PDB file of C-alpha atoms in Angstrom:
ATOM      1  CA  MET A   1     -46.418-120.987  47.036  1.00 80.00           C
ATOM      2  CA  LYS A   2     -49.201-119.467  45.002  1.00 92.00           C
ATOM      3  CA  PHE A   3     -48.204-116.280  43.191  1.00 97.00           C
ATOM      4  CA  GLU A   4     -50.691-115.169  40.560  1.00 98.00           C
ATOM      5  CA  VAL A   5     -52.609-112.146  39.327  1.00 98.00           C
ATOM      6  CA  THR A   6     -56.236-111.929  38.205  1.00 98.00           C
ATOM      7  CA  ILE A   7     -57.329-109.137  35.870  1.00 98.00           C
ATOM      8  CA  LEU A   8     -60.440-107.318  37.074  1.00 98.00           C
ATOM      9  CA  GLY A   9     -60.258-104.364  34.667  1.00 98.00           C
ATOM     10  CA  SER A  10     -58.224-103.714  31.520  1.00 97.00           C
ATOM     11  CA  SER A  11     -59.714-100.619  29.903  1.00 97.00           C
ATOM     12  CA  SER A  12     -58.245 -97.109  29.853  1.00 96.00           C
ATOM     13  CA  ALA A  13     -60.116 -93.894  30.677  1.00 90.00           C
ATOM     14  CA  THR A  14     -63.684 -95.179  30.204  1.00 88.00           C
ATOM     15  CA  PRO A  15     -65.378 -98.560  30.512  1.00 88.00           C
ATOM     16  CA  VAL A  16     -66.546-100.237  27.319  1.00 90.00           C
ATOM     17  CA  HIS A  17     -68.607-103.350  26.671  1.00 88.00           C
ATOM     18  CA  ASN A  18     -66.869-106.266  28.402  1.00 89.00           C
ATOM     19  CA  ARG A  19     -63.943-104.120  29.605  1.00 95.00           C
ATOM     20  CA  ASN A  20     -63.739-102.205  32.865  1.00 96.00           C
ATOM     21  CA  PRO A  21     -61.220 -99.616  34.105  1.00 97.00           C
ATOM     22  CA  THR A  22     -57.979-100.840  35.588  1.00 98.00           C
ATOM     23  CA  ALA A  23     -57.898-103.178  38.574  1.00 98.00           C
ATOM     24  CA  GLN A  24     -55.931-106.328  39.388  1.00 98.00           C
ATOM     25  CA  LEU A  25     -55.902-108.775  42.283  1.00 98.00           C
ATOM     26  CA  LEU A  26     -52.566-110.317  43.265  1.00 98.00           C
ATOM     27  CA  ASN A  27     -52.647-113.544  45.287  1.00 98.00           C
ATOM     28  CA  CYS A  28     -49.426-114.319  47.140  1.00 97.00           C
ATOM     29  CA  ASN A  29     -49.717-117.333  49.421  1.00 94.00           C
ATOM     30  CA  GLU A  30     -53.475-116.693  49.853  1.00 95.00           C
ATOM     31  CA  LYS A  31     -52.934-113.081  50.890  1.00 97.00           C
ATOM     32  CA  PHE A  32     -54.661-110.661  48.528  1.00 98.00           C
ATOM     33  CA  TYR A  33     -53.341-107.343  47.227  1.00 98.00           C
ATOM     34  CA  LEU A  34     -55.561-105.063  45.128  1.00 98.00           C
ATOM     35  CA  ILE A  35     -53.645-103.075  42.513  1.00 99.00           C
ATOM     36  CA  ASP A  36     -55.604-100.008  41.362  1.00 98.00           C
ATOM     37  CA  CYS A  37     -59.354 -99.834  41.784  1.00 98.00           C
ATOM     38  CA  GLY A  38     -61.190 -98.479  38.761  1.00 98.00           C
ATOM     39  CA  GLU A  39     -64.943 -98.024  38.574  1.00 96.00           C
ATOM     40  CA  GLY A  40     -66.827-101.309  39.054  1.00 96.00           C
ATOM     41  CA  THR A  41     -64.023-103.162  40.829  1.00 98.00           C
ATOM     42  CA  GLN A  42     -66.236-104.556  43.570  1.00 97.00           C
ATOM     43  CA  GLN A  43     -68.690-105.855  40.968  1.00 97.00           C
ATOM     44  CA  GLN A  44     -65.789-107.576  39.216  1.00 98.00           C
ATOM     45  CA  LEU A  45     -64.683-109.164  42.472  1.00 98.00           C
ATOM     46  CA  ILE A  46     -68.170-110.594  42.903  1.00 98.00           C
ATOM     47  CA  LYS A  47     -68.354-111.726  39.270  1.00 97.00           C
ATOM     48  CA  TYR A  48     -65.101-113.673  39.490  1.00 98.00           C
ATOM     49  CA  GLY A  49     -65.711-115.178  42.908  1.00 97.00           C
ATOM     50  CA  PHE A  50     -63.388-113.169  45.160  1.00 98.00           C
ATOM     51  CA  LYS A  51     -64.313-111.943  48.622  1.00 97.00           C
ATOM     52  CA  ALA A  52     -63.448-108.281  49.091  1.00 98.00           C
ATOM     53  CA  SER A  53     -63.153-108.958  52.812  1.00 97.00           C
ATOM     54  CA  LYS A  54     -59.947-110.928  52.140  1.00 97.00           C
ATOM     55  CA  ILE A  55     -58.172-107.869  50.724  1.00 98.00           C
ATOM     56  CA  ASP A  56     -55.898-106.284  53.329  1.00 97.00           C
ATOM     57  CA  PHE A  57     -53.669-104.159  51.072  1.00 98.00           C
ATOM     58  CA  ILE A  58     -54.579-101.737  48.267  1.00 98.00           C
ATOM     59  CA  PHE A  59     -52.065-100.056  45.952  1.00 98.00           C
ATOM     60  CA  ILE A  60     -53.177 -97.028  43.902  1.00 98.00           C
ATOM     61  CA  SER A  61     -50.774 -95.933  41.173  1.00 98.00           C
ATOM     62  CA  HIS A  62     -52.084 -92.402  40.584  1.00 98.00           C
ATOM     63  CA  LEU A  63     -55.133 -90.177  40.802  1.00 98.00           C
ATOM     64  CA  HIS A  64     -56.680 -90.435  37.373  1.00 98.00           C
ATOM     65  CA  GLY A  65     -60.199 -91.688  37.900  1.00 97.00           C
ATOM     66  CA  ASP A  66     -59.920 -94.869  35.897  1.00 97.00           C
ATOM     67  CA  HIS A  67     -57.462 -96.086  38.536  1.00 98.00           C
ATOM     68  CA  TYR A  68     -59.341 -95.233  41.734  1.00 98.00           C
ATOM     69  CA  PHE A  69     -62.994 -94.267  41.153  1.00 98.00           C
ATOM     70  CA  GLY A  70     -64.070 -97.691  42.442  1.00 98.00           C
ATOM     71  CA  LEU A  71     -62.336 -97.236  45.782  1.00 98.00           C
ATOM     72  CA  ILE A  72     -64.950 -95.239  47.698  1.00 97.00           C
ATOM     73  CA  GLY A  73     -67.605 -97.805  46.831  1.00 97.00           C
ATOM     74  CA  LEU A  74     -65.401-100.704  47.854  1.00 98.00           C
ATOM     75  CA  LEU A  75     -64.441 -99.103  51.177  1.00 98.00           C
ATOM     76  CA  SER A  76     -68.079 -98.255  51.894  1.00 97.00           C
ATOM     77  CA  SER A  77     -69.225-101.801  51.159  1.00 97.00           C
ATOM     78  CA  LEU A  78     -66.588-103.232  53.477  1.00 98.00           C
ATOM     79  CA  HIS A  79     -67.898-100.879  56.182  1.00 97.00           C
ATOM     80  CA  LEU A  80     -71.527-101.888  55.583  1.00 96.00           C
ATOM     81  CA  ASN A  81     -70.601-105.576  55.609  1.00 96.00           C
ATOM     82  CA  GLY A  82     -69.115-105.271  59.089  1.00 96.00           C
ATOM     83  CA  ARG A  83     -65.388-105.308  58.468  1.00 97.00           C
ATOM     84  CA  ILE A  84     -63.355-104.628  61.603  1.00 97.00           C
ATOM     85  CA  LYS A  85     -59.822-105.719  60.649  1.00 97.00           C
ATOM     86  CA  PRO A  86     -57.398-103.039  59.447  1.00 97.00           C
ATOM     87  CA  LEU A  87     -56.904-102.133  55.800  1.00 98.00           C
ATOM     88  CA  LYS A  88     -53.712-100.581  54.444  1.00 98.00           C
ATOM     89  CA  ILE A  89     -53.779 -98.245  51.426  1.00 98.00           C
ATOM     90  CA  PHE A  90     -50.656 -97.171  49.526  1.00 98.00           C
ATOM     91  CA  ALA A  91     -51.401 -94.122  47.398  1.00 98.00           C
ATOM     92  CA  PRO A  92     -50.592 -90.469  46.628  1.00 98.00           C
ATOM     93  CA  ALA A  93     -51.198 -88.161  49.582  1.00 98.00           C
ATOM     94  CA  ALA A  94     -54.159 -86.340  48.007  1.00 98.00           C
ATOM     95  CA  LEU A  95     -56.245 -89.507  48.063  1.00 98.00           C
ATOM     96  CA  GLN A  96     -56.586 -89.123  51.831  1.00 97.00           C
ATOM     97  CA  GLU A  97     -58.270 -85.768  51.320  1.00 97.00           C
ATOM     98  CA  ILE A  98     -60.543 -87.163  48.609  1.00 97.00           C
ATOM     99  CA  LEU A  99     -61.708 -90.041  50.813  1.00 97.00           C
ATOM    100  CA  ALA A 100     -62.163 -87.791  53.840  1.00 96.00           C
ATOM    101  CA  LEU A 101     -64.383 -85.464  51.827  1.00 97.00           C
ATOM    102  CA  GLN A 102     -66.515 -88.341  50.547  1.00 96.00           C
ATOM    103  CA  PHE A 103     -67.019 -89.738  54.030  1.00 96.00           C
ATOM    104  CA  LYS A 104     -67.615 -86.287  55.533  1.00 97.00           C
ATOM    105  CA  TYR A 105     -70.555 -85.433  53.290  1.00 97.00           C
ATOM    106  CA  SER A 106     -72.105 -88.887  53.491  1.00 95.00           C
ATOM    107  CA  GLU A 107     -71.694 -88.741  57.290  1.00 96.00           C
ATOM    108  CA  THR A 108     -69.947 -92.088  57.194  1.00 94.00           C
ATOM    109  CA  VAL A 109     -67.628 -93.162  59.984  1.00 95.00           C
ATOM    110  CA  ILE A 110     -65.704 -96.176  58.759  1.00 96.00           C
ATOM    111  CA  ARG A 111     -65.773 -98.817  61.489  1.00 95.00           C
ATOM    112  CA  TYR A 112     -62.438-100.430  60.591  1.00 98.00           C
ATOM    113  CA  PRO A 113     -58.977 -98.833  60.786  1.00 97.00           C
ATOM    114  CA  ILE A 114     -57.483 -97.557  57.524  1.00 97.00           C
ATOM    115  CA  GLU A 115     -53.724 -97.101  57.553  1.00 98.00           C
ATOM    116  CA  PHE A 116     -52.681 -94.739  54.778  1.00 97.00           C
ATOM    117  CA  VAL A 117     -49.151 -94.985  53.414  1.00 98.00           C
ATOM    118  CA  VAL A 118     -48.185 -92.063  51.159  1.00 98.00           C
ATOM    119  CA  THR A 119     -46.371 -92.938  47.945  1.00 98.00           C
ATOM    120  CA  GLU A 120     -43.992 -90.436  46.344  1.00 97.00           C
ATOM    121  CA  ALA A 121     -43.206 -90.311  42.628  1.00 96.00           C
ATOM    122  CA  ALA A 122     -39.660 -89.038  43.146  1.00 95.00           C
ATOM    123  CA  GLU A 123     -37.431 -92.067  43.473  1.00 97.00           C
ATOM    124  CA  PRO A 124     -38.064 -95.814  43.814  1.00 98.00           C
ATOM    125  CA  VAL A 125     -38.300 -96.995  47.416  1.00 98.00           C
ATOM    126  CA  GLN A 126     -39.467-100.025  49.343  1.00 98.00           C
ATOM    127  CA  ILE A 127     -42.933 -99.336  50.748  1.00 98.00           C
ATOM    128  CA  PHE A 128     -43.993-102.705  52.163  1.00 98.00           C
ATOM    129  CA  GLU A 129     -42.618-105.973  53.485  1.00 97.00           C
ATOM    130  CA  ASN A 130     -44.139-109.012  55.162  1.00 96.00           C
ATOM    131  CA  ALA A 131     -43.253-112.685  55.460  1.00 93.00           C
ATOM    132  CA  ASP A 132     -44.167-113.362  51.819  1.00 95.00           C
ATOM    133  CA  LEU A 133     -43.014-110.449  49.697  1.00 96.00           C
ATOM    134  CA  VAL A 134     -41.438-107.027  49.332  1.00 98.00           C
ATOM    135  CA  VAL A 135     -43.056-104.156  47.405  1.00 98.00           C
ATOM    136  CA  ASP A 136     -41.082-101.338  45.801  1.00 98.00           C
ATOM    137  CA  THR A 137     -42.337 -98.351  43.837  1.00 98.00           C
ATOM    138  CA  VAL A 138     -41.516 -97.813  40.167  1.00 98.00           C
ATOM    139  CA  ILE A 139     -41.326 -94.158  39.122  1.00 98.00           C
ATOM    140  CA  LEU A 140     -43.259 -93.722  35.887  1.00 98.00           C
ATOM    141  CA  ASN A 141     -43.586 -90.797  33.490  1.00 98.00           C
ATOM    142  CA  HIS A 142     -47.209 -89.712  33.223  1.00 98.00           C
ATOM    143  CA  ARG A 143     -49.102 -86.400  33.118  1.00 97.00           C
ATOM    144  CA  ILE A 144     -49.444 -86.453  36.903  1.00 98.00           C
ATOM    145  CA  PRO A 145     -47.282 -88.198  39.538  1.00 98.00           C
ATOM    146  CA  CYS A 146     -47.595 -91.936  38.988  1.00 98.00           C
ATOM    147  CA  THR A 147     -45.925 -94.999  40.446  1.00 98.00           C
ATOM    148  CA  GLY A 148     -45.859 -98.569  39.336  1.00 98.00           C
ATOM    149  CA  PHE A 149     -45.101-101.361  41.770  1.00 98.00           C
ATOM    150  CA  ARG A 150     -42.700-104.298  41.887  1.00 98.00           C
ATOM    151  CA  PHE A 151     -43.788-107.289  43.961  1.00 98.00           C
ATOM    152  CA  THR A 152     -40.921-109.622  44.841  1.00 98.00           C
ATOM    153  CA  GLN A 153     -41.389-112.905  46.677  1.00 97.00           C
ATOM    154  CA  LYS A 154     -39.173-113.664  49.630  1.00 94.00           C
ATOM    155  CA  LYS A 155     -36.944-116.711  49.559  1.00 86.00           C
ATOM    156  CA  ARG A 156     -38.623-119.559  51.416  1.00 82.00           C
ATOM    157  CA  LEU A 157     -36.938-121.979  53.821  1.00 81.00           C
ATOM    158  CA  ARG A 158     -35.427-125.162  52.401  1.00 82.00           C
ATOM    159  CA  LYS A 159     -37.695-128.169  51.857  1.00 89.00           C
ATOM    160  CA  LEU A 160     -37.217-131.225  54.055  1.00 89.00           C
ATOM    161  CA  ILE A 161     -36.859-134.696  52.550  1.00 88.00           C
ATOM    162  CA  VAL A 162     -39.240-136.026  55.168  1.00 91.00           C
ATOM    163  CA  GLU A 163     -39.208-139.650  53.982  1.00 91.00           C
ATOM    164  CA  LYS A 164     -35.439-139.869  54.459  1.00 88.00           C
ATOM    165  CA  LEU A 165     -35.532-138.145  57.844  1.00 85.00           C
ATOM    166  CA  GLU A 166     -38.273-140.467  59.077  1.00 87.00           C
ATOM    167  CA  ALA A 167     -36.554-143.549  57.713  1.00 87.00           C
ATOM    168  CA  GLU A 168     -33.397-142.686  59.679  1.00 86.00           C
ATOM    169  CA  GLY A 169     -35.340-141.825  62.813  1.00 85.00           C
ATOM    170  CA  ILE A 170     -34.253-138.184  62.975  1.00 88.00           C
ATOM    171  CA  ASN A 171     -36.060-136.321  65.753  1.00 85.00           C
ATOM    172  CA  ILE A 172     -38.429-133.641  64.471  1.00 90.00           C
ATOM    173  CA  ASP A 173     -36.830-131.175  66.890  1.00 86.00           C
ATOM    174  CA  TYR A 174     -33.992-130.874  64.346  1.00 82.00           C
ATOM    175  CA  TYR A 175     -36.289-130.059  61.418  1.00 86.00           C
ATOM    176  CA  PRO A 176     -36.377-126.248  61.892  1.00 84.00           C
ATOM    177  CA  LEU A 177     -32.564-126.025  61.859  1.00 87.00           C
ATOM    178  CA  LEU A 178     -32.332-128.193  58.766  1.00 84.00           C
ATOM    179  CA  LYS A 179     -34.910-125.995  56.995  1.00 82.00           C
ATOM    180  CA  ARG A 180     -32.695-123.003  57.733  1.00 84.00           C
ATOM    181  CA  GLY A 181     -29.752-124.712  56.044  1.00 88.00           C
ATOM    182  CA  VAL A 182     -27.767-125.777  59.130  1.00 89.00           C
ATOM    183  CA  ASP A 183     -25.508-128.854  59.221  1.00 89.00           C
ATOM    184  CA  LEU A 184     -25.983-130.760  62.505  1.00 87.00           C
ATOM    185  CA  GLU A 185     -23.980-133.097  64.690  1.00 87.00           C
ATOM    186  CA  LEU A 186     -26.264-135.337  66.756  1.00 84.00           C
ATOM    187  CA  PRO A 187     -25.535-136.532  70.321  1.00 87.00           C
ATOM    188  CA  ASP A 188     -24.823-140.044  68.956  1.00 85.00           C
ATOM    189  CA  GLY A 189     -22.067-138.641  66.748  1.00 84.00           C
ATOM    190  CA  ARG A 190     -23.930-138.744  63.464  1.00 85.00           C
ATOM    191  CA  VAL A 191     -23.554-135.711  61.192  1.00 87.00           C
ATOM    192  CA  LEU A 192     -26.552-134.485  59.221  1.00 87.00           C
ATOM    193  CA  LEU A 193     -25.389-132.608  56.145  1.00 88.00           C
ATOM    194  CA  ASN A 194     -28.143-130.241  55.207  1.00 87.00           C
ATOM    195  CA  ALA A 195     -27.698-130.828  51.487  1.00 89.00           C
ATOM    196  CA  GLU A 196     -28.491-134.533  51.993  1.00 85.00           C
ATOM    197  CA  TYR A 197     -31.745-134.028  53.893  1.00 84.00           C
ATOM    198  CA  THR A 198     -33.241-130.944  52.257  1.00 88.00           C
ATOM    199  CA  THR A 199     -33.753-129.428  48.830  1.00 87.00           C
ATOM    200  CA  ASP A 200     -33.631-125.772  47.905  1.00 83.00           C
ATOM    201  CA  SER A 201     -36.889-123.846  47.875  1.00 79.00           C
ATOM    202  CA  ASP A 202     -38.277-122.341  44.692  1.00 82.00           C
ATOM    203  CA  THR A 203     -36.523-119.324  43.224  1.00 87.00           C
ATOM    204  CA  PRO A 204     -38.388-116.161  44.306  1.00 93.00           C
ATOM    205  CA  ARG A 205     -40.533-114.669  41.547  1.00 97.00           C
ATOM    206  CA  ARG A 206     -41.103-111.039  40.621  1.00 98.00           C
ATOM    207  CA  TYR A 207     -44.172-109.217  39.274  1.00 98.00           C
ATOM    208  CA  GLY A 208     -43.757-105.774  37.756  1.00 98.00           C
ATOM    209  CA  TYR A 209     -46.771-103.485  37.363  1.00 98.00           C
ATOM    210  CA  CYS A 210     -46.330-100.485  35.066  1.00 98.00           C
ATOM    211  CA  SER A 211     -49.393 -98.286  35.063  1.00 96.00           C
ATOM    212  CA  ASP A 212     -49.797 -95.201  32.840  1.00 98.00           C
ATOM    213  CA  THR A 213     -46.515 -93.959  31.427  1.00 98.00           C
ATOM    214  CA  LEU A 214     -44.461 -92.854  28.485  1.00 98.00           C
ATOM    215  CA  LEU A 215     -41.602 -95.128  27.521  1.00 98.00           C
ATOM    216  CA  ASP A 216     -38.815 -93.880  29.773  1.00 97.00           C
ATOM    217  CA  GLU A 217     -35.581 -95.770  30.309  1.00 97.00           C
ATOM    218  CA  ARG A 218     -35.258 -94.350  33.817  1.00 97.00           C
ATOM    219  CA  TYR A 219     -37.683 -96.948  35.199  1.00 98.00           C
ATOM    220  CA  PHE A 220     -36.234 -99.938  33.337  1.00 98.00           C
ATOM    221  CA  GLU A 221     -33.931-100.986  36.168  1.00 97.00           C
ATOM    222  CA  SER A 222     -36.843-101.020  38.616  1.00 98.00           C
ATOM    223  CA  VAL A 223     -38.652-103.669  36.570  1.00 98.00           C
ATOM    224  CA  SER A 224     -35.676-105.630  35.286  1.00 98.00           C
ATOM    225  CA  ASP A 225     -35.813-109.443  35.168  1.00 98.00           C
ATOM    226  CA  CYS A 226     -39.486-109.795  36.043  1.00 98.00           C
ATOM    227  CA  ASP A 227     -41.060-113.222  35.730  1.00 98.00           C
ATOM    228  CA  LEU A 228     -44.204-111.399  34.608  1.00 98.00           C
ATOM    229  CA  LEU A 229     -44.255-107.750  33.549  1.00 98.00           C
ATOM    230  CA  TYR A 230     -47.578-105.965  33.193  1.00 98.00           C
ATOM    231  CA  HIS A 231     -47.274-102.859  31.059  1.00 98.00           C
ATOM    232  CA  GLU A 232     -49.888-100.501  29.748  1.00 98.00           C
ATOM    233  CA  ALA A 233     -50.352-100.589  25.956  1.00 98.00           C
ATOM    234  CA  THR A 234     -53.078 -98.047  25.353  1.00 98.00           C
ATOM    235  CA  PHE A 235     -52.593 -97.608  21.593  1.00 98.00           C
ATOM    236  CA  LEU A 236     -51.276 -99.253  18.483  1.00 98.00           C
ATOM    237  CA  HIS A 237     -47.969 -97.764  17.349  1.00 98.00           C
ATOM    238  CA  GLU A 238     -49.661 -95.996  14.420  1.00 98.00           C
ATOM    239  CA  MET A 239     -51.037 -93.658  17.103  1.00 98.00           C
ATOM    240  CA  LEU A 240     -47.662 -92.853  18.642  1.00 98.00           C
ATOM    241  CA  ASP A 241     -48.301 -89.097  18.454  1.00 98.00           C
ATOM    242  CA  ARG A 242     -51.505 -89.526  20.465  1.00 98.00           C
ATOM    243  CA  ALA A 243     -49.697 -91.776  22.928  1.00 98.00           C
ATOM    244  CA  ASN A 244     -47.029 -89.122  23.450  1.00 98.00           C
ATOM    245  CA  GLN A 245     -49.632 -86.369  23.878  1.00 97.00           C
ATOM    246  CA  THR A 246     -51.439 -88.327  26.587  1.00 97.00           C
ATOM    247  CA  HIS A 247     -48.301 -89.789  28.187  1.00 98.00           C
ATOM    248  CA  HIS A 248     -49.130 -93.360  27.300  1.00 98.00           C
ATOM    249  CA  THR A 249     -47.401 -96.305  25.649  1.00 98.00           C
ATOM    250  CA  THR A 250     -48.068 -98.270  22.470  1.00 98.00           C
ATOM    251  CA  ALA A 251     -48.191-102.051  22.253  1.00 98.00           C
ATOM    252  CA  LEU A 252     -44.948-102.010  20.278  1.00 98.00           C
ATOM    253  CA  GLN A 253     -43.215 -99.912  22.936  1.00 98.00           C
ATOM    254  CA  ALA A 254     -44.457-102.174  25.745  1.00 98.00           C
ATOM    255  CA  ALA A 255     -42.863-105.105  23.936  1.00 98.00           C
ATOM    256  CA  GLU A 256     -39.612-103.202  23.489  1.00 98.00           C
ATOM    257  CA  ILE A 257     -39.601-102.485  27.221  1.00 98.00           C
ATOM    258  CA  ALA A 258     -40.165-106.166  28.042  1.00 98.00           C
ATOM    259  CA  ARG A 259     -37.274-107.122  25.794  1.00 98.00           C
ATOM    260  CA  ALA A 260     -34.965-104.422  27.184  1.00 98.00           C
ATOM    261  CA  THR A 261     -35.719-105.363  30.816  1.00 98.00           C
ATOM    262  CA  ARG A 262     -35.366-109.134  30.189  1.00 98.00           C
ATOM    263  CA  ALA A 263     -38.902-110.011  31.241  1.00 98.00           C
ATOM    264  CA  SER A 264     -39.840-113.678  31.065  1.00 98.00           C
ATOM    265  CA  LYS A 265     -43.410-112.855  30.031  1.00 98.00           C
ATOM    266  CA  LEU A 266     -45.308-109.663  29.144  1.00 98.00           C
ATOM    267  CA  LEU A 267     -48.923-108.860  29.928  1.00 98.00           C
ATOM    268  CA  ILE A 268     -50.401-105.818  28.147  1.00 98.00           C
ATOM    269  CA  GLY A 269     -53.494-103.894  29.179  1.00 98.00           C
ATOM    270  CA  HIS A 270     -55.090-100.446  29.684  1.00 98.00           C
ATOM    271  CA  PHE A 271     -56.543-100.613  26.196  1.00 98.00           C
ATOM    272  CA  SER A 272     -58.127 -97.562  24.586  1.00 97.00           C
ATOM    273  CA  SER A 273     -61.890 -97.760  24.141  1.00 96.00           C
ATOM    274  CA  ARG A 274     -61.370 -97.189  20.419  1.00 96.00           C
ATOM    275  CA  TYR A 275     -60.321-100.855  20.102  1.00 97.00           C
ATOM    276  CA  LYS A 276     -63.338-103.131  20.097  1.00 94.00           C
ATOM    277  CA  THR A 277     -61.131-106.165  19.488  1.00 95.00           C
ATOM    278  CA  LEU A 278     -57.587-106.546  20.793  1.00 97.00           C
ATOM    279  CA  GLN A 279     -55.903-108.966  18.409  1.00 98.00           C
ATOM    280  CA  ALA A 280     -54.033-106.220  16.543  1.00 98.00           C
ATOM    281  CA  LEU A 281     -52.473-104.991  19.804  1.00 98.00           C
ATOM    282  CA  LEU A 282     -51.384-108.518  20.670  1.00 98.00           C
ATOM    283  CA  GLU A 283     -49.894-109.129  17.234  1.00 98.00           C
ATOM    284  CA  GLU A 284     -48.013-105.834  17.309  1.00 98.00           C
ATOM    285  CA  ALA A 285     -46.464-106.629  20.691  1.00 98.00           C
ATOM    286  CA  ARG A 286     -45.620-110.200  19.685  1.00 98.00           C
ATOM    287  CA  SER A 287     -43.775-108.942  16.622  1.00 98.00           C
ATOM    288  CA  VAL A 288     -41.144-107.684  19.089  1.00 98.00           C
ATOM    289  CA  PHE A 289     -41.646-109.867  22.168  1.00 98.00           C
ATOM    290  CA  GLU A 290     -43.213-113.245  21.447  1.00 98.00           C
ATOM    291  CA  LYS A 291     -44.125-114.161  25.026  1.00 98.00           C
ATOM    292  CA  THR A 292     -46.859-111.538  25.258  1.00 98.00           C
ATOM    293  CA  GLU A 293     -50.422-112.066  26.478  1.00 98.00           C
ATOM    294  CA  LEU A 294     -53.456-109.804  26.635  1.00 98.00           C
ATOM    295  CA  ALA A 295     -54.762-108.843  30.083  1.00 98.00           C
ATOM    296  CA  ILE A 296     -58.189-110.419  29.740  1.00 98.00           C
ATOM    297  CA  GLU A 297     -60.688-109.737  32.499  1.00 98.00           C
ATOM    298  CA  GLY A 298     -61.386-112.784  34.618  1.00 98.00           C
ATOM    299  CA  ASN A 299     -58.175-114.524  33.551  1.00 98.00           C
ATOM    300  CA  THR A 300     -55.607-115.489  36.169  1.00 98.00           C
ATOM    301  CA  TYR A 301     -51.928-115.470  35.197  1.00 98.00           C
ATOM    302  CA  THR A 302     -49.373-117.478  37.148  1.00 97.00           C
ATOM    303  CA  ILE A 303     -46.195-115.523  37.800  1.00 97.00           C
TER     304      ILE A 303
END
């Protein structure tokens, strides 16, 4: 099952040449989840060949503009392009008021249903579940209430060894039970041991998304053992005082968090506009956690 994330924006605060404010697109089994929606997100979707109409779920971490200023434009474009299917938004409560005000003064009546799910930055909770994955909040430590998100795949049914089943003439009516792990006794007396006719499905994978935050051990458990951990790394560690003042993290700290939470891989982003090139941030993180990559816009990372 496909489980991958594409970076649409990786800059903090303001856009710079070749870097846009934060936005990511998660693809889980060809269902698309937008994570944050900084300025220019819909242009990035077009640039990298994604159809906004396929997005049914949007997760907004907090209400600093570089994480949601692209949302009103995206919602308006979906309206103008004739969307009618529902859209679900997970975000702080005040975003409802912000969107309502925008639509009020533009006299826009959105033609598709928007279901708004309020996120709370108090304690981690499950906020979404479907057939493919479960989403939980991660309580971060920023200047204003801010949540990260943990996306965990659901365990799939077992895989049939179809060639063996066909060779032995097993009726396909038994396939669903075998996929669910059941041992069967057939009317002719034969016993089908599940372990002999199926293989286990892939181990569920986990993606952790840590938006703006200070290093704070209280959220470590929420993002433990991620196959891919995205963590903001706004500054080099030489600017730790500035990072603390603005409630952000350094590249070195992001790597320490990945190591402490046993991440398989680390993806760093939310880079300050002061950095025209990013190699120093990557090298700093890799000095602590070797399996670190930069969140490069347009790149897709398999989880």
